[in-house]
Structure formats: C-alpha cells, structure tokens
Amino acid sequence: MQASASQDKNRRKPGHNEGTHHPDYENITLAFRNKEELKLHQSAPKKQAQVRPLSDTPQIPPWLHRTIMILYILLALIFSFCIILSTLVLVKNSEMSRELWSLRAELLNVSSLVLQCQDQQNNHWKAVQTGIQEAKSNIATVSSKVQSGNDKLKTVSADITDIKKTLQELEKKALARKPGLGRCIGVEFQT
C-alpha cells in the first residue's frame, strides 16, 4: 500500500502541493471502482467539513433572541420610567421649594408681628409699672399728709380743750367781778 501511495503521489498534478509544507502529510488515495464513487466520496468529506464547524459552535435557540429583545425592551421601559420618576421628583421638589419659601416669608412676617406685640406689651408693662410707682408715691404722700393732719387734729383738740379751759376761767373771773353781767349777755358756757 505504501508503494501505491508513493506512486500516486508522483502522479498528481504539479500545481497541487498540499503536503509540501507538512512533513507528516502523506497523500493516501483509496481505490474506487468507478469515478462516480470517487466523486461522491470526495464531495462527502467537503460537506462534512462544512457541517462540522456548524456543529462545533453551539446553536442558539430562536426563543433566546426573542427573550433578549424583550429584556432590552423592559430595560428601556424601566429606564424611561426612572427618567419620568426623576422628572416628577424634580417638579415636586421645585413646588415644595416654592411653598417653603412662601412659608418662610409668612413665618418672618409672623415673627416680626410677635416682636412688635412683645415690644408693645413691654411698653405697656413699663407704663403700668410707672403708674404703680406714681400711685405708690401719691399714696405715701397722702398718707403722710393724713398722718400730719391727724397729728394736727390731736394738737387742735388739745388746743380746743385749752381754749375751753381758758374761756371758763375768764368767765369765772368776769362773773366774780360783776355778778349780773353774764346773765345779761346771755352767754353760757358749758364744760
């Protein structure tokens, strides 16, 4: 068989040098009865060679492409939903910001009104305290005047009693000098 293989090697066309680059390559040909079998046999390995690379790579089922497409669509929908949600959050944030600014302005107005009311209350309280102090000083002045009036009244009653005594003594002296004179005048003193 080796002898026939080496003869076939020499019979080949000069342009067909497949094995020249490979040292282990040996051109082996099989003996066929007719040329049609040879052609069918030669075409079969080519088909197998073409089919083998397809069988070497894993075949992807058709539903996988649809599933991946659906996942991409879902991802796009989720992304658009996130964008819409972010936009809504920004709009609400700006609305709340405006409301907070208006609330802040109202609080500033209320706090300034409260400060004004406190100032007025402090002013009124100071006026009341001043009035109370003035009333206390007036009461003290009046009580000292009443006290001095009472003291004067005590001295006046003592003076009145002194005057009465003096008048009685004078009456007695006058009666002692002229006994009828006191009755004529009609003055009668009571003790």
PDB file of C-alpha atoms in Angstrom:
ATOM      1  CA  MET A   1       0.000   0.000   0.000  1.00  0.00           C
ATOM      2  CA  GLN A   2       2.840   2.358   0.672  1.00  0.00           C
ATOM      3  CA  ALA A   3       4.192   1.690  -2.732  1.00  0.00           C
ATOM      4  CA  SER A   4       0.959   2.563  -4.406  1.00  0.00           C
ATOM      5  CA  ALA A   5       0.668   5.684  -2.254  1.00  0.00           C
ATOM      6  CA  SER A   6       4.080   6.892  -3.262  1.00  0.00           C
ATOM      7  CA  GLN A   7       3.245   6.242  -6.940  1.00  0.00           C
ATOM      8  CA  ASP A   8       0.015   8.220  -6.613  1.00  0.00           C
ATOM      9  CA  LYS A   9       1.995  10.981  -5.074  1.00  0.00           C
ATOM     10  CA  ASN A  10       4.127  11.198  -8.136  1.00  0.00           C
ATOM     11  CA  ARG A  11       1.111  11.109 -10.416  1.00  0.00           C
ATOM     12  CA  ARG A  12      -0.509  14.204  -9.005  1.00  0.00           C
ATOM     13  CA  LYS A  13      -0.601  17.467 -10.834  1.00  0.00           C
ATOM     14  CA  PRO A  14       2.335  19.771 -10.252  1.00  0.00           C
ATOM     15  CA  GLY A  15       0.069  22.667  -9.030  1.00  0.00           C
ATOM     16  CA  HIS A  16      -1.380  20.596  -6.221  1.00  0.00           C
ATOM     17  CA  ASN A  17       1.202  20.832  -3.393  1.00  0.00           C
ATOM     18  CA  GLU A  18      -0.888  20.352  -0.264  1.00  0.00           C
ATOM     19  CA  GLY A  19       1.549  18.196   1.572  1.00  0.00           C
ATOM     20  CA  THR A  20       4.745  20.011   0.768  1.00  0.00           C
ATOM     21  CA  HIS A  21       4.546  22.206   3.820  1.00  0.00           C
ATOM     22  CA  HIS A  22       3.640  19.382   6.215  1.00  0.00           C
ATOM     23  CA  PRO A  23       6.364  16.828   6.895  1.00  0.00           C
ATOM     24  CA  ASP A  24       3.893  14.298   8.339  1.00  0.00           C
ATOM     25  CA  TYR A  25       1.466  14.668   5.494  1.00  0.00           C
ATOM     26  CA  GLU A  26       1.087  11.688   3.252  1.00  0.00           C
ATOM     27  CA  ASN A  27      -1.293  11.619   0.370  1.00  0.00           C
ATOM     28  CA  ILE A  28      -3.335   8.434   0.576  1.00  0.00           C
ATOM     29  CA  THR A  29      -5.865   7.650  -2.087  1.00  0.00           C
ATOM     30  CA  LEU A  30      -8.388   4.874  -1.992  1.00  0.00           C
ATOM     31  CA  ALA A  31      -9.071   2.662  -4.918  1.00  0.00           C
ATOM     32  CA  PHE A  32     -12.613   3.013  -6.211  1.00  0.00           C
ATOM     33  CA  ARG A  33     -14.263   1.051  -8.908  1.00  0.00           C
ATOM     34  CA  ASN A  34     -15.554   3.956 -10.871  1.00  0.00           C
ATOM     35  CA  LYS A  35     -15.152   7.692 -10.935  1.00  0.00           C
ATOM     36  CA  GLU A  36     -18.654   8.472  -9.662  1.00  0.00           C
ATOM     37  CA  GLU A  37     -17.972   6.785  -6.350  1.00  0.00           C
ATOM     38  CA  LEU A  38     -14.757   8.728  -6.126  1.00  0.00           C
ATOM     39  CA  LYS A  39     -16.588  11.995  -6.796  1.00  0.00           C
ATOM     40  CA  LEU A  40     -19.299  11.180  -4.262  1.00  0.00           C
ATOM     41  CA  HIS A  41     -16.709  10.207  -1.704  1.00  0.00           C
ATOM     42  CA  GLN A  42     -14.679  13.351  -2.315  1.00  0.00           C
ATOM     43  CA  SER A  43     -17.731  15.619  -2.116  1.00  0.00           C
ATOM     44  CA  ALA A  44     -18.933  13.986   1.123  1.00  0.00           C
ATOM     45  CA  PRO A  45     -15.916  14.978   3.199  1.00  0.00           C
ATOM     46  CA  LYS A  46     -16.290  18.553   1.987  1.00  0.00           C
ATOM     47  CA  LYS A  47     -19.881  18.601   3.162  1.00  0.00           C
ATOM     48  CA  GLN A  48     -18.858  17.097   6.452  1.00  0.00           C
ATOM     49  CA  ALA A  49     -16.133  19.707   6.765  1.00  0.00           C
ATOM     50  CA  GLN A  50     -18.674  22.420   6.131  1.00  0.00           C
ATOM     51  CA  VAL A  51     -21.154  20.921   8.573  1.00  0.00           C
ATOM     52  CA  ARG A  52     -18.604  20.313  11.301  1.00  0.00           C
ATOM     53  CA  PRO A  53     -17.894  23.976  12.034  1.00  0.00           C
ATOM     54  CA  LEU A  54     -21.622  24.494  12.490  1.00  0.00           C
ATOM     55  CA  SER A  55     -21.807  21.571  14.875  1.00  0.00           C
ATOM     56  CA  ASP A  56     -18.714  22.801  16.734  1.00  0.00           C
ATOM     57  CA  THR A  57     -20.355  26.140  17.577  1.00  0.00           C
ATOM     58  CA  PRO A  58     -23.316  25.819  19.920  1.00  0.00           C
ATOM     59  CA  GLN A  59     -26.613  26.515  18.231  1.00  0.00           C
ATOM     60  CA  ILE A  60     -28.668  29.306  19.797  1.00  0.00           C
ATOM     61  CA  PRO A  61     -32.361  28.538  20.179  1.00  0.00           C
ATOM     62  CA  PRO A  62     -34.685  31.005  18.446  1.00  0.00           C
ATOM     63  CA  TRP A  63     -36.597  31.860  21.628  1.00  0.00           C
ATOM     64  CA  LEU A  64     -33.379  33.200  23.173  1.00  0.00           C
ATOM     65  CA  HIS A  65     -33.277  36.074  20.656  1.00  0.00           C
ATOM     66  CA  ARG A  66     -36.874  36.987  21.495  1.00  0.00           C
ATOM     67  CA  THR A  67     -36.159  36.788  25.217  1.00  0.00           C
ATOM     68  CA  ILE A  68     -33.123  39.040  24.919  1.00  0.00           C
ATOM     69  CA  MET A  69     -35.153  41.506  22.854  1.00  0.00           C
ATOM     70  CA  ILE A  70     -37.906  41.512  25.487  1.00  0.00           C
ATOM     71  CA  LEU A  71     -35.303  42.094  28.199  1.00  0.00           C
ATOM     72  CA  TYR A  72     -33.894  45.043  26.229  1.00  0.00           C
ATOM     73  CA  ILE A  73     -37.391  46.477  25.859  1.00  0.00           C
ATOM     74  CA  LEU A  74     -38.047  46.010  29.584  1.00  0.00           C
ATOM     75  CA  LEU A  75     -34.738  47.685  30.362  1.00  0.00           C
ATOM     76  CA  ALA A  76     -35.653  50.607  28.105  1.00  0.00           C
ATOM     77  CA  LEU A  77     -39.070  50.874  29.789  1.00  0.00           C
ATOM     78  CA  ILE A  78     -37.507  50.820  33.246  1.00  0.00           C
ATOM     79  CA  PHE A  79     -35.000  53.458  32.187  1.00  0.00           C
ATOM     80  CA  SER A  80     -37.773  55.678  30.785  1.00  0.00           C
ATOM     81  CA  PHE A  81     -39.806  55.101  33.963  1.00  0.00           C
ATOM     82  CA  CYS A  82     -36.801  56.207  36.042  1.00  0.00           C
ATOM     83  CA  ILE A  83     -36.441  59.334  33.907  1.00  0.00           C
ATOM     84  CA  ILE A  84     -40.155  60.133  34.294  1.00  0.00           C
ATOM     85  CA  LEU A  85     -39.982  59.483  38.030  1.00  0.00           C
ATOM     86  CA  SER A  86     -36.917  61.717  38.356  1.00  0.00           C
ATOM     87  CA  THR A  87     -38.719  64.454  36.445  1.00  0.00           C
ATOM     88  CA  LEU A  88     -41.734  64.167  38.742  1.00  0.00           C
ATOM     89  CA  VAL A  89     -39.481  64.303  41.785  1.00  0.00           C
ATOM     90  CA  LEU A  90     -37.794  67.433  40.439  1.00  0.00           C
ATOM     91  CA  VAL A  91     -41.153  69.093  39.732  1.00  0.00           C
ATOM     92  CA  LYS A  92     -42.448  68.244  43.206  1.00  0.00           C
ATOM     93  CA  ASN A  93     -39.176  69.419  44.696  1.00  0.00           C
ATOM     94  CA  SER A  94     -39.475  72.791  42.974  1.00  0.00           C
ATOM     95  CA  GLU A  95     -43.119  73.115  44.098  1.00  0.00           C
ATOM     96  CA  MET A  96     -42.178  72.268  47.674  1.00  0.00           C
ATOM     97  CA  SER A  97     -39.281  74.684  47.467  1.00  0.00           C
ATOM     98  CA  ARG A  98     -41.661  77.473  46.428  1.00  0.00           C
ATOM     99  CA  GLU A  99     -44.064  76.526  49.209  1.00  0.00           C
ATOM    100  CA  LEU A 100     -41.224  76.502  51.736  1.00  0.00           C
ATOM    101  CA  TRP A 101     -40.103  79.961  50.602  1.00  0.00           C
ATOM    102  CA  SER A 102     -43.639  81.326  50.970  1.00  0.00           C
ATOM    103  CA  LEU A 103     -43.931  79.626  54.375  1.00  0.00           C
ATOM    104  CA  ARG A 104     -40.596  81.150  55.375  1.00  0.00           C
ATOM    105  CA  ALA A 105     -41.839  84.604  54.342  1.00  0.00           C
ATOM    106  CA  GLU A 106     -45.026  84.098  56.346  1.00  0.00           C
ATOM    107  CA  LEU A 107     -43.023  82.946  59.365  1.00  0.00           C
ATOM    108  CA  LEU A 108     -40.832  86.035  59.085  1.00  0.00           C
ATOM    109  CA  ASN A 109     -43.963  88.212  58.989  1.00  0.00           C
ATOM    110  CA  VAL A 110     -45.437  86.418  61.992  1.00  0.00           C
ATOM    111  CA  SER A 111     -42.180  86.650  63.939  1.00  0.00           C
ATOM    112  CA  SER A 112     -41.910  90.382  63.205  1.00  0.00           C
ATOM    113  CA  LEU A 113     -45.538  90.826  64.342  1.00  0.00           C
ATOM    114  CA  VAL A 114     -44.794  88.843  67.507  1.00  0.00           C
ATOM    115  CA  LEU A 115     -41.744  91.037  68.166  1.00  0.00           C
ATOM    116  CA  GLN A 116     -43.862  94.166  67.684  1.00  0.00           C
ATOM    117  CA  CYS A 117     -46.505  92.779  70.061  1.00  0.00           C
ATOM    118  CA  GLN A 118     -43.820  91.967  72.616  1.00  0.00           C
ATOM    119  CA  ASP A 119     -42.405  95.470  72.309  1.00  0.00           C
ATOM    120  CA  GLN A 120     -45.868  96.979  72.772  1.00  0.00           C
ATOM    121  CA  GLN A 121     -46.521  94.671  75.713  1.00  0.00           C
ATOM    122  CA  ASN A 122     -43.192  95.668  77.281  1.00  0.00           C
ATOM    123  CA  ASN A 123     -44.008  99.349  76.739  1.00  0.00           C
ATOM    124  CA  HIS A 124     -47.468  98.900  78.302  1.00  0.00           C
ATOM    125  CA  TRP A 125     -45.975  96.962  81.197  1.00  0.00           C
ATOM    126  CA  LYS A 126     -43.430  99.702  81.768  1.00  0.00           C
ATOM    127  CA  ALA A 127     -46.244 102.282  81.693  1.00  0.00           C
ATOM    128  CA  VAL A 128     -48.239 100.205  84.197  1.00  0.00           C
ATOM    129  CA  GLN A 129     -45.195  99.865  86.452  1.00  0.00           C
ATOM    130  CA  THR A 130     -44.580 103.623  86.197  1.00  0.00           C
ATOM    131  CA  GLY A 131     -48.254 104.237  87.056  1.00  0.00           C
ATOM    132  CA  ILE A 132     -47.996 101.873  90.004  1.00  0.00           C
ATOM    133  CA  GLN A 133     -44.870 103.659  91.262  1.00  0.00           C
ATOM    134  CA  GLU A 134     -46.569 107.043  90.881  1.00  0.00           C
ATOM    135  CA  ALA A 135     -49.663 105.726  92.695  1.00  0.00           C
ATOM    136  CA  LYS A 136     -47.482 104.357  95.494  1.00  0.00           C
ATOM    137  CA  SER A 137     -45.690 107.673  95.841  1.00  0.00           C
ATOM    138  CA  ASN A 138     -49.045 109.557  95.791  1.00  0.00           C
ATOM    139  CA  ILE A 139     -50.429 107.162  98.395  1.00  0.00           C
ATOM    140  CA  ALA A 140     -47.319 107.693 100.530  1.00  0.00           C
ATOM    141  CA  THR A 141     -47.682 111.455 100.157  1.00  0.00           C
ATOM    142  CA  VAL A 142     -51.387 111.336 101.037  1.00  0.00           C
ATOM    143  CA  SER A 143     -50.787 109.032 103.990  1.00  0.00           C
ATOM    144  CA  SER A 144     -48.046 111.333 105.282  1.00  0.00           C
ATOM    145  CA  LYS A 145     -50.421 114.309 104.877  1.00  0.00           C
ATOM    146  CA  VAL A 146     -53.186 112.386 106.630  1.00  0.00           C
ATOM    147  CA  GLN A 147     -50.782 111.456 109.381  1.00  0.00           C
ATOM    148  CA  SER A 148     -49.688 115.067 109.753  1.00  0.00           C
ATOM    149  CA  GLY A 149     -53.373 116.103 109.669  1.00  0.00           C
ATOM    150  CA  ASN A 150     -54.115 113.561 112.391  1.00  0.00           C
ATOM    151  CA  ASP A 151     -51.225 114.896 114.408  1.00  0.00           C
ATOM    152  CA  LYS A 152     -52.563 118.429 113.897  1.00  0.00           C
ATOM    153  CA  LEU A 153     -56.033 117.277 114.876  1.00  0.00           C
ATOM    154  CA  LYS A 154     -54.651 115.830 118.070  1.00  0.00           C
ATOM    155  CA  THR A 155     -52.992 119.126 118.825  1.00  0.00           C
ATOM    156  CA  VAL A 156     -56.138 121.005 117.788  1.00  0.00           C
ATOM    157  CA  SER A 157     -58.317 119.031 120.198  1.00  0.00           C
ATOM    158  CA  ALA A 158     -55.780 119.685 122.915  1.00  0.00           C
ATOM    159  CA  ASP A 159     -55.819 123.356 121.921  1.00  0.00           C
ATOM    160  CA  ILE A 160     -59.599 123.369 121.976  1.00  0.00           C
ATOM    161  CA  THR A 161     -59.655 121.913 125.439  1.00  0.00           C
ATOM    162  CA  ASP A 162     -57.062 124.541 126.471  1.00  0.00           C
ATOM    163  CA  ILE A 163     -59.212 127.241 124.918  1.00  0.00           C
ATOM    164  CA  LYS A 164     -62.282 125.933 126.734  1.00  0.00           C
ATOM    165  CA  LYS A 165     -60.422 125.945 129.990  1.00  0.00           C
ATOM    166  CA  THR A 166     -59.188 129.443 129.353  1.00  0.00           C
ATOM    167  CA  LEU A 167     -62.690 130.641 128.495  1.00  0.00           C
ATOM    168  CA  GLN A 168     -64.129 129.065 131.611  1.00  0.00           C
ATOM    169  CA  GLU A 169     -61.533 130.755 133.735  1.00  0.00           C
ATOM    170  CA  LEU A 170     -62.267 134.060 132.087  1.00  0.00           C
ATOM    171  CA  GLU A 171     -65.953 133.574 132.647  1.00  0.00           C
ATOM    172  CA  LYS A 172     -65.442 132.817 136.251  1.00  0.00           C
ATOM    173  CA  LYS A 173     -63.349 135.920 136.652  1.00  0.00           C
ATOM    174  CA  ALA A 174     -65.871 138.005 134.867  1.00  0.00           C
ATOM    175  CA  LEU A 175     -68.725 136.677 136.972  1.00  0.00           C
ATOM    176  CA  ALA A 176     -66.815 137.230 140.054  1.00  0.00           C
ATOM    177  CA  ARG A 177     -66.392 140.915 139.243  1.00  0.00           C
ATOM    178  CA  LYS A 178     -69.862 141.632 138.051  1.00  0.00           C
ATOM    179  CA  PRO A 179     -72.482 139.128 139.047  1.00  0.00           C
ATOM    180  CA  GLY A 180     -75.311 140.233 136.693  1.00  0.00           C
ATOM    181  CA  LEU A 181     -73.292 140.854 133.593  1.00  0.00           C
ATOM    182  CA  GLY A 182     -73.054 137.260 132.474  1.00  0.00           C
ATOM    183  CA  ARG A 183     -76.784 136.807 132.524  1.00  0.00           C
ATOM    184  CA  CYS A 184     -77.474 139.899 130.524  1.00  0.00           C
ATOM    185  CA  ILE A 185     -75.199 138.961 127.719  1.00  0.00           C
ATOM    186  CA  GLY A 186     -76.788 135.526 127.555  1.00  0.00           C
ATOM    187  CA  VAL A 187     -73.581 133.719 127.183  1.00  0.00           C
ATOM    188  CA  GLU A 188     -73.473 130.451 128.881  1.00  0.00           C
ATOM    189  CA  PHE A 189     -70.506 128.200 128.726  1.00  0.00           C
ATOM    190  CA  GLN A 190     -70.769 124.534 129.130  1.00  0.00           C
ATOM    191  CA  THR A 191     -67.981 122.445 130.333  1.00  0.00           C
TER     192      THR A 191
END
